[in-house]
Coordinates of C-alpha atoms and ligand atoms in Angstrom, one line a residue:
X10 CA -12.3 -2.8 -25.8
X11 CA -15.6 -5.1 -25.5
X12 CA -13.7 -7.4 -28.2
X13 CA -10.7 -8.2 -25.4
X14 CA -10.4 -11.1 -23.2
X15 CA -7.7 -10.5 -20.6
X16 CA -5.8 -13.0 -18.6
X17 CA -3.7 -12.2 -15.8
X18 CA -1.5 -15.3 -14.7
X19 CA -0.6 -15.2 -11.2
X20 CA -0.3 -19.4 -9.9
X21 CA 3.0 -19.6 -9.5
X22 CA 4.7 -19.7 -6.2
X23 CA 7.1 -17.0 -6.4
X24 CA 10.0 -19.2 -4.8
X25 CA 12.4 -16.6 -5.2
X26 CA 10.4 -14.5 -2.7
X27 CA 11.2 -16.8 0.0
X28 CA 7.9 -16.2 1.6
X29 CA 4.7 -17.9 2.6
X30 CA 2.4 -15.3 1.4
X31 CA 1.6 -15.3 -2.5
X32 CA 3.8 -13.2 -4.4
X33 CA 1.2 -11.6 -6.2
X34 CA -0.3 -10.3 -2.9
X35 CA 2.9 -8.5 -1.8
X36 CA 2.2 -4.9 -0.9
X37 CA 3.7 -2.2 -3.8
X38 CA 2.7 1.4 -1.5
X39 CA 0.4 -0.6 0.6
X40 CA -1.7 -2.3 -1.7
X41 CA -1.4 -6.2 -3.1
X42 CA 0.6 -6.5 -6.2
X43 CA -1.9 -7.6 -8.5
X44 CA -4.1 -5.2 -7.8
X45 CA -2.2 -2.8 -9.9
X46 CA -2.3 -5.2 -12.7
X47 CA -6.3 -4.9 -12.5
X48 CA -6.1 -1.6 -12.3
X49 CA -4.1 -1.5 -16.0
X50 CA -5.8 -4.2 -17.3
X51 CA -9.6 -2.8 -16.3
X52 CA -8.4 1.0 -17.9
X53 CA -8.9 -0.7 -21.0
X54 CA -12.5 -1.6 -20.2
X55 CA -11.9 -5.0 -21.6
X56 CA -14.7 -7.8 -22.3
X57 CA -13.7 -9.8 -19.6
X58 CA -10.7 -10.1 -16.9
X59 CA -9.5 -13.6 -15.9
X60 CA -7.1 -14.4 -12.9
X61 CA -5.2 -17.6 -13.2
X62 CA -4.3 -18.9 -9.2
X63 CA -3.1 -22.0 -7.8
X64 CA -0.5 -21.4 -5.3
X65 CA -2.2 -19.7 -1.9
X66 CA -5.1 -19.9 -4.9
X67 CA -7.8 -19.2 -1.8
X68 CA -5.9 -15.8 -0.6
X69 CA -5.6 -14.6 -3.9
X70 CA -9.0 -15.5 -5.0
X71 CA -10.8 -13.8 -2.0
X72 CA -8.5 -10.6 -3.1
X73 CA -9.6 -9.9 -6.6
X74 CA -13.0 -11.4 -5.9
X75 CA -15.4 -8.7 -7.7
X76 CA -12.4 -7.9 -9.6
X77 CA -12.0 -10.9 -12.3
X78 CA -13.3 -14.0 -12.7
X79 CA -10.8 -16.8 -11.3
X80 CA -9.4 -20.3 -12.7
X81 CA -7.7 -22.7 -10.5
X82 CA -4.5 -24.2 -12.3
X83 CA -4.0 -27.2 -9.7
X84 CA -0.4 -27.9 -10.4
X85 CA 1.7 -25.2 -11.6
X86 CA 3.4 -26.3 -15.1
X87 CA 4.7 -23.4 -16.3
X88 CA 3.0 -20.2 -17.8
X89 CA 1.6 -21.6 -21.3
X90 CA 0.2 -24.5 -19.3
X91 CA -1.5 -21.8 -17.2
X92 CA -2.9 -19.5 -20.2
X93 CA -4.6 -23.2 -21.5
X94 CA -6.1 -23.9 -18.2
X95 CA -8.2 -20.6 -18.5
X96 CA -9.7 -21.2 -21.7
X97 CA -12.7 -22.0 -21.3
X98 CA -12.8 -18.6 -19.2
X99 CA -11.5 -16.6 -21.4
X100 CA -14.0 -17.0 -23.9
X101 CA -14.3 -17.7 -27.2
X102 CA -16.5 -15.1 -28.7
X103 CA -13.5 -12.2 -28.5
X104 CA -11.4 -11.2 -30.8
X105 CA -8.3 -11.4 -28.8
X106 CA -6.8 -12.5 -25.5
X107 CA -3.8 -9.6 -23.8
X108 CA -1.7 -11.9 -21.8
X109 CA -0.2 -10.4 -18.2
X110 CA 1.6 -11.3 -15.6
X111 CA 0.6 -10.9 -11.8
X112 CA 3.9 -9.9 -11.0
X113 CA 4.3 -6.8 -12.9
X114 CA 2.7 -4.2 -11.3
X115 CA 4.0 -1.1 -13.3
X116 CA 2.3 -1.9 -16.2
X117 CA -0.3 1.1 -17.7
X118 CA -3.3 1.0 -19.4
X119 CA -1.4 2.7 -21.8
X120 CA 0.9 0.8 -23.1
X121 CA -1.4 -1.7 -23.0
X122 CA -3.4 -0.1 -25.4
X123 CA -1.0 0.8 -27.7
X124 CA 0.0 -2.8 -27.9
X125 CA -3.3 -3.5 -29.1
X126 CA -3.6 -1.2 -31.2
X127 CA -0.9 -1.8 -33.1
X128 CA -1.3 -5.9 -33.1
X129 CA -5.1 -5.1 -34.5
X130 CA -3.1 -2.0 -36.8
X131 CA -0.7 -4.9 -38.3
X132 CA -3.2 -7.6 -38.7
X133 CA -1.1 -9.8 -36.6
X134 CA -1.5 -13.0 -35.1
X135 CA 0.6 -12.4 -32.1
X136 CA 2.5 -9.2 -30.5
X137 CA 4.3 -8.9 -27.6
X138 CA 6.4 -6.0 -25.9
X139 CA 10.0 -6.4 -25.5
X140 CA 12.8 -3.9 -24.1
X141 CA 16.6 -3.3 -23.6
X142 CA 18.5 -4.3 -20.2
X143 CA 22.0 -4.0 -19.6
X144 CA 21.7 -6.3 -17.1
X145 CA 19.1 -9.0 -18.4
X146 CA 19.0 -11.1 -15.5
X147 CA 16.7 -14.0 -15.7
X148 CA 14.3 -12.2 -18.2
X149 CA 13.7 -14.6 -21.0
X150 CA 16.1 -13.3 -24.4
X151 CA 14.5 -12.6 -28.1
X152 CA 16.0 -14.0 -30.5
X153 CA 16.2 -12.1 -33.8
X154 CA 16.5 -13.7 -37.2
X155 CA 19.5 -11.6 -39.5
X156 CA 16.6 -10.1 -40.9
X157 CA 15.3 -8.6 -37.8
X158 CA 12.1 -10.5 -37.4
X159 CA 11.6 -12.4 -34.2
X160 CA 12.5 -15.9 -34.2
X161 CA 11.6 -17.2 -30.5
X162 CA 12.0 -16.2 -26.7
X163 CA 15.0 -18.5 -25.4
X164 CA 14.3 -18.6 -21.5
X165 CA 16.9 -18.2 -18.9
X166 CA 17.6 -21.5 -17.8
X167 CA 17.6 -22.8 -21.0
X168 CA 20.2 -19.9 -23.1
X169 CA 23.3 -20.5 -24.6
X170 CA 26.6 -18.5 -23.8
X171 CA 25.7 -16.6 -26.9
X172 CA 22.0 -16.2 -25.9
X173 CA 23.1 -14.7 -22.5
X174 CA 24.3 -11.9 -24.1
X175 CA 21.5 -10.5 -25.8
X176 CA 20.1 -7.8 -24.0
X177 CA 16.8 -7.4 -25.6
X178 CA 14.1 -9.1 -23.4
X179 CA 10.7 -10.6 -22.9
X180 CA 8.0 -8.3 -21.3
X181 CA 5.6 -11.1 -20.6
X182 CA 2.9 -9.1 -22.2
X183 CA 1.3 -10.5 -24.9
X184 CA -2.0 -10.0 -27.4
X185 CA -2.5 -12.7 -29.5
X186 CA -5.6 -13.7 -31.9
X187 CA -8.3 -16.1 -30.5
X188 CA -8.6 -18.8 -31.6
X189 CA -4.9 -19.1 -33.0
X190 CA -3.5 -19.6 -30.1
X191 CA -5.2 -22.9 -28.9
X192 CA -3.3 -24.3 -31.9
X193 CA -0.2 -22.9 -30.5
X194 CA -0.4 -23.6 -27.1
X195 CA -1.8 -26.9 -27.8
X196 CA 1.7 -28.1 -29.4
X197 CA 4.2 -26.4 -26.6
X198 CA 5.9 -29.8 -24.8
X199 CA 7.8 -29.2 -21.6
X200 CA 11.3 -30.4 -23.0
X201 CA 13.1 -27.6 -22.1
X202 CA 15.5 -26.9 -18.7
X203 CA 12.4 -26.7 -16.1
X204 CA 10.2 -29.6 -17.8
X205 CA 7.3 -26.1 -18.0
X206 CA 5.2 -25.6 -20.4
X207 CA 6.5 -22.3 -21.6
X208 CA 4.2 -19.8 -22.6
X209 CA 6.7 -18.2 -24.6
X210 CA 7.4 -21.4 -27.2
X211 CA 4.3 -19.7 -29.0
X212 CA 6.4 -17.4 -30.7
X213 CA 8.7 -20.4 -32.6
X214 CA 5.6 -22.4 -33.3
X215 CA 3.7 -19.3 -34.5
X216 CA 6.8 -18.5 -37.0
X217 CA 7.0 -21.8 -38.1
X218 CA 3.3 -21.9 -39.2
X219 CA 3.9 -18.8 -41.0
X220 CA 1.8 -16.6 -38.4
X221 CA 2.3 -13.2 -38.0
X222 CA 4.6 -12.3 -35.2
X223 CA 6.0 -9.4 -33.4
X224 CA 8.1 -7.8 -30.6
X225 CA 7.5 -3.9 -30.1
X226 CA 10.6 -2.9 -28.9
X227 CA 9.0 -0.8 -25.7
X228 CA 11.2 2.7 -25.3
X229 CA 10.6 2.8 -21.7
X230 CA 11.4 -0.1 -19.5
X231 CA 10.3 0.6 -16.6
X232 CA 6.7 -0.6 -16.6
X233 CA 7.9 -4.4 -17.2
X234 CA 9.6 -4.3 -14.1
X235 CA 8.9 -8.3 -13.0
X236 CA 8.7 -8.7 -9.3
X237 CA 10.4 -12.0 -8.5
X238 CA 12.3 -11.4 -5.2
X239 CA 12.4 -8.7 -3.1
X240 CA 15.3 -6.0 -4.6
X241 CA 12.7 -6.1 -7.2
X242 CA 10.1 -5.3 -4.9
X243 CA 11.7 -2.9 -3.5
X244 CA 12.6 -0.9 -7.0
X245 CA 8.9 -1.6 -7.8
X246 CA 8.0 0.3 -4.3
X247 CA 9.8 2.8 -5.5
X248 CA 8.7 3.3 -8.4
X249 CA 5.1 3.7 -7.6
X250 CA 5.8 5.8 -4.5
X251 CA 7.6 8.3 -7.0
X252 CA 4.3 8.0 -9.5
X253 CA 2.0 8.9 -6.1
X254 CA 4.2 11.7 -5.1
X255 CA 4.9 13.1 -8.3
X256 CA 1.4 13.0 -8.5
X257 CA 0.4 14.8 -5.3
X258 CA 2.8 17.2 -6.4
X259 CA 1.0 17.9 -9.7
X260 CA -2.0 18.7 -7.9
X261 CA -1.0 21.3 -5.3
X262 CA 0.6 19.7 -2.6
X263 CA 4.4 20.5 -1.2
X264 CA 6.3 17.0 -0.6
X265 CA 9.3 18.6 0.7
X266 CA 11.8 15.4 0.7
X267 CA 10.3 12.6 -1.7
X268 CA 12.9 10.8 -0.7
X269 CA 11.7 10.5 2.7
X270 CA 8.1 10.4 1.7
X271 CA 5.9 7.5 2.1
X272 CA 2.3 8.0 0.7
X273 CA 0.4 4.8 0.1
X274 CA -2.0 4.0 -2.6
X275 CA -5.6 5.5 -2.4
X276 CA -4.2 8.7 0.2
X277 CA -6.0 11.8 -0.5
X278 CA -4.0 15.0 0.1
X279 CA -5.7 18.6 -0.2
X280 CA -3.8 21.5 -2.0
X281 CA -1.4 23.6 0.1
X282 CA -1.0 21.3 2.4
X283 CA 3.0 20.4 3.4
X284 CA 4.6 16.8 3.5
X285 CA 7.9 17.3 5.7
X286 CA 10.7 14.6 5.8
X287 CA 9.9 11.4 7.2
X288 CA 6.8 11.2 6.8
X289 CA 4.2 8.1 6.2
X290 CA 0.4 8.2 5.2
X291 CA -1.2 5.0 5.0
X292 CA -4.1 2.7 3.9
X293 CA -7.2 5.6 3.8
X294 CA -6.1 8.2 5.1
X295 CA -7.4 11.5 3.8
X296 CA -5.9 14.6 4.4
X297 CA -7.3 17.9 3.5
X298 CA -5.9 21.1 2.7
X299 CA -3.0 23.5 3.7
X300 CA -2.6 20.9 7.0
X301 CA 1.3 20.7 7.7
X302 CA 2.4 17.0 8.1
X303 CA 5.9 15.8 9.3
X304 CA 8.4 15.8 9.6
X305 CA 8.7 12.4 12.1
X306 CA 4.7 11.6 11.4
X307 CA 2.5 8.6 10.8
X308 CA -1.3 8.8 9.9
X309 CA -2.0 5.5 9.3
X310 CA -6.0 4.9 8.2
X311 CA -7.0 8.6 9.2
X312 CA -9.0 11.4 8.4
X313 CA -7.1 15.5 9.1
X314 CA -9.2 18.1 8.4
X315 CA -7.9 21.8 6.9
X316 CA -5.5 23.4 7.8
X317 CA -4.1 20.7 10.3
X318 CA -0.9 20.5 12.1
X319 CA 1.2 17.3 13.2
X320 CA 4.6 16.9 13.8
X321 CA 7.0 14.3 15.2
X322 CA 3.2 12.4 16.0
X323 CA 1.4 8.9 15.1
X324 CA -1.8 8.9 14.5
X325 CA -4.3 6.0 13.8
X326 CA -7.5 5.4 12.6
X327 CA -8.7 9.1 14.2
X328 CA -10.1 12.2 12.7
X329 CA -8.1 15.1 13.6
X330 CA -10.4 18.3 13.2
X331 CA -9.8 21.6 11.2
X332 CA -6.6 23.8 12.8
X333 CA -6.0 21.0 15.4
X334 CA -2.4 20.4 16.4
X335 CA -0.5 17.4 17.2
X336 CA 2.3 16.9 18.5
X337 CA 5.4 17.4 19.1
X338 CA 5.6 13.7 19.9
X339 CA 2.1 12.4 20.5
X340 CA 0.0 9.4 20.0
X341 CA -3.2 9.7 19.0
X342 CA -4.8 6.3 19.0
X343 CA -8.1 4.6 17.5
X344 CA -11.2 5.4 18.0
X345 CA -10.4 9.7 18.6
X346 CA -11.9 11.8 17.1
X347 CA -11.0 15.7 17.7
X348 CA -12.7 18.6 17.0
X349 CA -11.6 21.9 16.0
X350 CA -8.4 24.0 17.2
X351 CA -7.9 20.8 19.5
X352 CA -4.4 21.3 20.7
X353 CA -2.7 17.6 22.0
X354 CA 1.4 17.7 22.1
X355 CA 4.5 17.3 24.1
X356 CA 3.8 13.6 25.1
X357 CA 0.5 12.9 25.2
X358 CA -1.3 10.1 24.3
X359 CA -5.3 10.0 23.4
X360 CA -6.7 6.8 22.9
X361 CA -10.6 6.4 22.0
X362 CA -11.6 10.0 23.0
X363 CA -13.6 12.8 21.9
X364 CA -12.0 16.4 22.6
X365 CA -14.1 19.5 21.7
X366 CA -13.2 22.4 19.9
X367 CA -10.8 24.5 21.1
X368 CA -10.3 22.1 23.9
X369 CA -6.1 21.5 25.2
X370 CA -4.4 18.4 26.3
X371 CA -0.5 20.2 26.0
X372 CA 1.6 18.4 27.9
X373 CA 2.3 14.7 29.4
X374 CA -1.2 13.3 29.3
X375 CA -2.9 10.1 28.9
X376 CA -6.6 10.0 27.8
X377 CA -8.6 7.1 27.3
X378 CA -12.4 6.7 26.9
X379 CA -13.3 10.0 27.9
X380 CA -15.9 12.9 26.1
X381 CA -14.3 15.8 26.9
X382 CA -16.5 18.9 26.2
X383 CA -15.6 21.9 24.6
X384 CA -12.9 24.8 25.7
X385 CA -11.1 22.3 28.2
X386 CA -8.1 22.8 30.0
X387 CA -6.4 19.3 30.8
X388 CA -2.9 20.2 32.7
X389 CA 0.5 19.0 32.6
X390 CA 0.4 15.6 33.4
X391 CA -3.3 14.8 33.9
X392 CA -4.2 11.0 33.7
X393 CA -7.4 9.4 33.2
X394 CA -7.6 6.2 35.0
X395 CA -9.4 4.1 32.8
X396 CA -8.7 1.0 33.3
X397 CA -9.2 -0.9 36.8
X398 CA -6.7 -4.4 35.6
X399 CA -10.2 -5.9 34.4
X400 CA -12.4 -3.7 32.9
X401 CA -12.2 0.1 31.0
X402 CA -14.7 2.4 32.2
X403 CA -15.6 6.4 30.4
X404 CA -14.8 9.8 31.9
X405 CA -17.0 12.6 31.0
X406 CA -15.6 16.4 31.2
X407 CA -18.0 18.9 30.6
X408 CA -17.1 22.6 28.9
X409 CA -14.7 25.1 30.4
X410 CA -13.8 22.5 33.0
X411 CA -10.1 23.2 34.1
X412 CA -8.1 20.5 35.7
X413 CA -4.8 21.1 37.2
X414 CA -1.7 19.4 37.0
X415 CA -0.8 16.2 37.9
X416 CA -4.3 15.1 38.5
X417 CA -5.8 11.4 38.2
X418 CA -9.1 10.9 37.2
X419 CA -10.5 7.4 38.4
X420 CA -13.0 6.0 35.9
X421 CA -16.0 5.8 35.7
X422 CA -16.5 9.7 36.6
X423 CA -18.2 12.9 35.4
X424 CA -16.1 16.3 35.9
X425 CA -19.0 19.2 35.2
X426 CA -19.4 22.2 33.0
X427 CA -17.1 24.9 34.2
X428 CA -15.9 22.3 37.6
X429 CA -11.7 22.7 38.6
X430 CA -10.4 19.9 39.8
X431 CA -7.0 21.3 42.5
X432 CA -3.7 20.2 41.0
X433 CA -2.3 16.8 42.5
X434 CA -6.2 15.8 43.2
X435 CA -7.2 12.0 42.4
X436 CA -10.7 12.3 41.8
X437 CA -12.9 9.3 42.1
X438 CA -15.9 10.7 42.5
X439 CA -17.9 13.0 40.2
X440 CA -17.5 16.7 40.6
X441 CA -20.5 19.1 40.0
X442 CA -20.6 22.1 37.8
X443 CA -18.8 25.2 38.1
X444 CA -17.1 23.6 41.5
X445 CA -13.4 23.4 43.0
X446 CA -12.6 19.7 44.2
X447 CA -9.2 19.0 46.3
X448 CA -8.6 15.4 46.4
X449 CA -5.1 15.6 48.2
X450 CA -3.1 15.5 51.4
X451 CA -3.0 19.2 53.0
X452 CA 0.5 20.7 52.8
X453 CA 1.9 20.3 56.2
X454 CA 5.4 22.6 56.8
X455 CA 7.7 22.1 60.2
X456 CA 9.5 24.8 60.8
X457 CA 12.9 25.1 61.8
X458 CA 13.2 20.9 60.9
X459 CA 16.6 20.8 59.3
X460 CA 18.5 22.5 61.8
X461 CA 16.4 20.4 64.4
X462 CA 18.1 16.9 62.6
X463 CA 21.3 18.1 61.9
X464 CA 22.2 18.8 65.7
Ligands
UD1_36 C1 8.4 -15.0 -17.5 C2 8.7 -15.3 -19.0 C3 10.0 -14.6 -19.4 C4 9.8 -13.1 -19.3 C5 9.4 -12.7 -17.8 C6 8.9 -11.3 -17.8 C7 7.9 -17.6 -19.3 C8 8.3 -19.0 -19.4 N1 8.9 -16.7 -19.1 O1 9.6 -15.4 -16.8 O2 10.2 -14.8 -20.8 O3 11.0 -12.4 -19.6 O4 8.2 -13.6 -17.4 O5 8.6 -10.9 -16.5 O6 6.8 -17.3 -19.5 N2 2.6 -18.5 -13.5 C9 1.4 -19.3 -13.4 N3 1.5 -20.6 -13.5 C10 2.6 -21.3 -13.7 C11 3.8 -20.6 -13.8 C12 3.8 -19.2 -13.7 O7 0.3 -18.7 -13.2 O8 2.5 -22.5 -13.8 C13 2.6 -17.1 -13.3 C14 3.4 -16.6 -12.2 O9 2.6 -16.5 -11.0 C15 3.8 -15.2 -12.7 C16 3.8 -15.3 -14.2 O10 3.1 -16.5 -14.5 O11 2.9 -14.2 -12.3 C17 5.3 -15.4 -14.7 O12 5.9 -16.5 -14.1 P1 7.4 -16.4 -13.5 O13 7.7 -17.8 -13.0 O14 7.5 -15.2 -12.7 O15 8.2 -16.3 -14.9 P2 9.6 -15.6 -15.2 O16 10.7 -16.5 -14.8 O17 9.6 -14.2 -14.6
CA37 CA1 8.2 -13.1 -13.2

């Protein structure tokens, strides 16, 4: 739609959010709000996309930058005041502008387009979706005439007892012709409950000049859904995480509990792979195929390779090899990256590491900024010493190397192919390959002791 001008308006402050980050740039499944406006709006491959900004203006603006072009409204005088403000961006050589608001995030391409359609289908001068609430809250009312045409949009502050109790209401998604609405918009006043300068008094002008005007009664609601305080963000959360799972579900993978399921936006999940209960994947995470995730798990900006296990584990910003298992109840940190048939579990925590294939770290462990070879047996309770209370410094382990329980290895050192380190050793100095070092206290028995003391 080369023709369309889009304007998204997202200045206002968002009061009701009671927060000091821009309402638009609240997450919905991890990713700012208005983003999923751009996404609906760009689906329709329109001529141009404008963002309106003015309160934390610089925030939103580096967000969508690449995205839309952005207009400052300076002082924030209601929505038609903001649509004027952008007119020179909008452009004048289109045939219409579509009207959005930052702050509905469900929206879909969709029903955009259908909205367009039709307006164009009609030959009118201005459409706009409306739909049915029981509960109408602070949505702005239309008001019928007894012929069933659409009169105006009464806005909540402003309604009558009589208004309050129609149910149909505004979508805040409008198409209307260019350049019409200049002459509209030109003639709004701000006499009205919050001295704005409603966007919505277009429709009563528009009638009155004899214009062409319509509300498409929307069948499904849900898209509308206006994100002004946080139950409605939270609805709106879950509404898209149903989308994404439903989604993921579609396309071959087994979310066991959606109810329990947290998949952000942009999360790649392979076929045959199983989502248990309790479960969160976020930011870019990708996670390939028949892997078994959950229940108790967090990937958080991570890549798992096939056929993957990882229970009752957090993971973060790693890549977890092909047939690795995690967990139960293990942390793998930044910066680790391990290879095939890696087995890490039962408390253990891996931070910055590389562990070769088939190499083990089962039980107890910490690992920090060590290359561990291939085929490695780290026991129960080993600990690489990394840090000296200034500085971090690397361990190397080299294939086959076997190191017994309860062992300390004192960075900086170098363990050697094949080497065994004794159980209960601390090792601060390398060991060479395919060699036994003992770094303890011999055992020392006295015989006959007890009865000695208790005489
Ligand atoms: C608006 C509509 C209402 C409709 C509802 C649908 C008006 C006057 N009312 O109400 O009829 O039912 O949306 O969700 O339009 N904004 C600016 N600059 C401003 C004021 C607002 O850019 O000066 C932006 C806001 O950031 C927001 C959008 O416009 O993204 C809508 O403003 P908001 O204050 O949320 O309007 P509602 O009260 O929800
Ligand atoms: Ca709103």
């Amino acid at each position: 739609m080369e023709d369309l001008s889009v304007v998204i308006l997202a200045a206002g402050q968002g009061t009701r959010m009671k927060s000091s980050v821009p309402k638009v740039l609240h997450r919905i499944a991890g990713r700012p709000m208005i983003h999923w406006v751009l996404d609906a709006a760009e689906g329709l491959s329109p001529g141009r996309i404008v963002v309106v900004v003015g309160h934390g203006g610089h925030e939103v603006a580096k967000e969508v930058s690449g995205r839309a072009s952005i207009v400052w409204q300076g002082e924030q005088r209601g929505t038609g005041h903001a649509v004027l403000t952008a007119r020179e961006a909008i452009g004048a050589s289109f045939r219409d502008v579509l009207i959005l608001c930052g702050d509905t995030p469900l929206l879909e391409t969709s029903v955009l387009q259908d909205l367009v359609t039709t307006h164009r289908a009609r030959g009118n001068h201005l459409s706009f979706y409306s739909f049915i609430l029981d509960e109408p809250a602070r949505y702005g009312r239309v008001v019928r005439s007894s012929d069933g045409s659409v009169e105006r949009i009464a806005e909540y502050k402003d309604l009558t007892d009589v208004e309050r109790e129609i149910k149909e209401v505004n979508s805040g998604v409008y198409v209307a012709g260019l350049p019409f609405i200049w002459e509209l918009l030109g003639e709004v006043g701000d006499d009205n409950a919050a001295g704005e300068i409603y966007l919505t008094d277009i429709v009563a002008l528009a009638r009155k000049k004899g214009l062409r005007v319509e509300a498409l009664l929307a069948r499904d609601a849900r898209c509308f859904l206006g994100v002004n305080d946080r139950t409605e963000l939270a609805a709106a959360e879950a509404a898209a995480r149903e989308k994404i799972l439903r989604k993921l579900a579609l396309s071959g993978v087994t979310v066991v509990d959606p109810a329990s399921t947290y998949v952000d936006y942009g999360v790649s999940v392979g076929p045959d792979t199983v989502i248990y209960p309790f479960s969160f994947l976020r930011g870019r995470t990708v996670i390939g195929a028949g892997c078994s995730i959950g229940p108790g798990t967090e990937v958080v900006d991570s890549t798992v390779e096939d056929g993957a296990i990882i229970r009752f584990s957090v993971v973060e910003s790693s890549r977890i090899g092909p047939m690795v298992t995690v967990g139960p109840f293990s942390h793998i940190r930044p910066g680790t990256v391990l290879e095939t048939g890696v087995r890490v579990g039962n408390f253990a925590e891996v931070k910055n590491s590389r562990v070769g294939a088939g190499s083990k770290i089962p039980h107890h462990s910490y690992v920090g900024d060590a290359t561990i070879g291939e085929e490695v047996n780290l026991g129960a309770g080993t600990v690489i010493v990394n840090f000296d209370g200034k500085q971090k410094h690397p361990t190397v382990i080299g294939d086959r190397a076997f190191i017994g329980c309860n062992s300390n290895l004192v960075a900086p050192v170098t363990i050697g192919k094949g080497a065994y380190v004794a159980a209960g050793s601390t090792i601060t100095e390398d060991v060479p390959e395919d060699s036994l070092a003992i770094a303890r206290e011999r055992q020392v028995v006295k015989e006959g002791w007890v009865k000695l003391r208790n005489r």
